[in-house]
Coordinates of C-alpha atoms and ligand atoms in Angstrom, one line a residue:
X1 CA 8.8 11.7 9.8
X2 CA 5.5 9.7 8.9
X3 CA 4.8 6.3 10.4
X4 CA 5.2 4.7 6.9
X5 CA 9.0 6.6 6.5
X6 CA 9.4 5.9 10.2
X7 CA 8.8 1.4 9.1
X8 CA 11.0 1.8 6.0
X9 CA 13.8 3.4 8.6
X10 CA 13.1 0.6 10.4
X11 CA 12.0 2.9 13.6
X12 CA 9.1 1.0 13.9
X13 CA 8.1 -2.8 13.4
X14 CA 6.6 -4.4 10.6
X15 CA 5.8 -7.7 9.1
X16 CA 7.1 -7.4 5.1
X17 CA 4.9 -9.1 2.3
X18 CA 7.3 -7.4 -0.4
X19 CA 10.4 -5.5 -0.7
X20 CA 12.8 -3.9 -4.0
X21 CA 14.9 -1.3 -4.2
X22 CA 11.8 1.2 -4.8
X23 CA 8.9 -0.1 -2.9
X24 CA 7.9 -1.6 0.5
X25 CA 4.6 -3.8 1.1
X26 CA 3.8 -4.3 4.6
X27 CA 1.3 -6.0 6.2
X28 CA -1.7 -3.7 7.7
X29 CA -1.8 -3.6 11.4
X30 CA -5.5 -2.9 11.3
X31 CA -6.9 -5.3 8.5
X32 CA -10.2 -5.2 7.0
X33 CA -9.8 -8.1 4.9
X34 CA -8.2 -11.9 5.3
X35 CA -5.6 -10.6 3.2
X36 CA -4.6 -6.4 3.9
X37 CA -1.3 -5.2 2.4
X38 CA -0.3 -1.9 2.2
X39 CA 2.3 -0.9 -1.0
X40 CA 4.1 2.1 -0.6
X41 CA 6.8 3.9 -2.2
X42 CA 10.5 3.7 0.3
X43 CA 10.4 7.7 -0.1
X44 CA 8.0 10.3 1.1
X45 CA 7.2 11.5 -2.6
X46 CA 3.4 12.6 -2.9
X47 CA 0.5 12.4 0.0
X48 CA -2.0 10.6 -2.2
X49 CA -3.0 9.9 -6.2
X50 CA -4.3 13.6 -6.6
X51 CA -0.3 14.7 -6.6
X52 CA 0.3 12.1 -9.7
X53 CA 2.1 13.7 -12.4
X54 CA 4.2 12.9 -15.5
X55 CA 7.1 14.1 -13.7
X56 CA 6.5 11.0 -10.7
X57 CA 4.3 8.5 -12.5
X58 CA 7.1 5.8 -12.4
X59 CA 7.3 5.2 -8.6
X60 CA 3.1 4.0 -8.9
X61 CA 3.9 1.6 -12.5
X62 CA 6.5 0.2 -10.3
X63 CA 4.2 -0.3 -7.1
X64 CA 1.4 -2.1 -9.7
X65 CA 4.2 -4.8 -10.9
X66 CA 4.8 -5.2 -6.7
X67 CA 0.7 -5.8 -6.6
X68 CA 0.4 -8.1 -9.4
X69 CA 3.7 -10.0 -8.1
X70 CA 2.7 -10.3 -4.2
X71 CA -1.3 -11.3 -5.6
X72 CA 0.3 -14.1 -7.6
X73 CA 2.6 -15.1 -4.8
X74 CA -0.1 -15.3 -2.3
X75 CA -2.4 -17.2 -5.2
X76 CA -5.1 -14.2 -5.1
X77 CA -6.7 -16.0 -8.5
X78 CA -10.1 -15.1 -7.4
X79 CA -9.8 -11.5 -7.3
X80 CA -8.8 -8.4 -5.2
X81 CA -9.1 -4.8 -5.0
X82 CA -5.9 -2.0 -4.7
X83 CA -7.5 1.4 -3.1
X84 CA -5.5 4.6 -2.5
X85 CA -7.7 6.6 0.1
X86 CA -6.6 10.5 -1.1
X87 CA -7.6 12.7 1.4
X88 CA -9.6 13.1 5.1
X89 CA -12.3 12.9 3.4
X90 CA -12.1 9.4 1.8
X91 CA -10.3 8.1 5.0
X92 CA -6.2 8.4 4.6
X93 CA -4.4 8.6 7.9
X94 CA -1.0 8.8 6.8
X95 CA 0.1 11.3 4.3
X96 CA 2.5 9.0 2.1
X97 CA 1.0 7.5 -1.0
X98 CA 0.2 3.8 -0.3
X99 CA -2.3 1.4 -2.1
X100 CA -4.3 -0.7 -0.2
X101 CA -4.3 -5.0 -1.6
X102 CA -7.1 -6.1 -0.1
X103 CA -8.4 -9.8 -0.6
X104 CA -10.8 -12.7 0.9
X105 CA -14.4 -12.3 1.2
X106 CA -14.4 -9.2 3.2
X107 CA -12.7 -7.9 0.9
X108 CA -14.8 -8.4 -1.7
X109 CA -17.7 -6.8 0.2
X110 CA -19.7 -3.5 -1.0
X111 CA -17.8 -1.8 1.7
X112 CA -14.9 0.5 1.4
X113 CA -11.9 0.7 4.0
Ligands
AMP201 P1 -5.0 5.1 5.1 O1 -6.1 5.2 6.1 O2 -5.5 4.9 3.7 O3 -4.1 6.3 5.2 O4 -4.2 3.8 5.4 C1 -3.2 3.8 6.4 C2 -3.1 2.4 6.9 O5 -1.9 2.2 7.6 C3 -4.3 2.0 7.8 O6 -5.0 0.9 7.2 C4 -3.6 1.5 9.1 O7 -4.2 0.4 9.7 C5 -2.2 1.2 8.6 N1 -1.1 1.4 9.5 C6 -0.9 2.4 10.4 N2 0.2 2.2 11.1 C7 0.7 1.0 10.8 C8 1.8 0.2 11.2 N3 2.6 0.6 12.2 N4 1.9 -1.0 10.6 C9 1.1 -1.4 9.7 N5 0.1 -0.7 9.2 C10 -0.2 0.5 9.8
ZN202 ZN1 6.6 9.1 4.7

């Protein structure tokens, strides 16, 4: 099991921003931002945005209303950015699609997670 399946199981601790039937936002242990959440789908579907298709779109619409909700709730009127890193390469650790909410002024620097 993945870490991220392993905190929806609730095998491992972890403070919740968001939660619905669908989709868990937790907040990030290691946060490169004031504000770091991490939005992820409760089942281990696809490992990052490259396995999108028109046959699992739905889950990631659903995950973007979560976003928009949590960036109201927290009052994130000045802006933020939602990255999914897809692949070694572009830094993902965990193979379960998440989307990175990052906000505050390091998050707003030129500098990716
Ligand atoms: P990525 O590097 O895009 O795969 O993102 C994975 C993120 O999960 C990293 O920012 C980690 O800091 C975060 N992370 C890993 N384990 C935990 C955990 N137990 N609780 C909260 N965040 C975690
Ligand atoms: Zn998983």
């Amino acid at each position: 099991m993945c870490v991220f399946c392993k905190i929806i199981a609730g095998e491992i601790p972890s403070k919740k921003a968001y939660e619905d039937d669908d989709v868990l936002a937790i907040y990030d242990i290691n946060p490169q931002a004031p504000v770091h959440i991490v939005f992820m789908p409760k089942t281990h579907r696809m490992t990052c945005a490259d396995d999108v298709n028109g046959d699992n779109a739905e889950i990631i619409g659903k995950i973007f209303v979560a976003i928009a909700k949590v960036a109201k709730e927290l009052g994130l009127s000045d802006g933020y950015r939602v990255i999914n890193n897809c692949g070694a390469a572009a830094g993902q650790t965990v193979p379960h699609i998440h989307f990175h909410l990052l906000a505050g002024k390091d998050g707003m620097s030129e500098s990716m997670i």
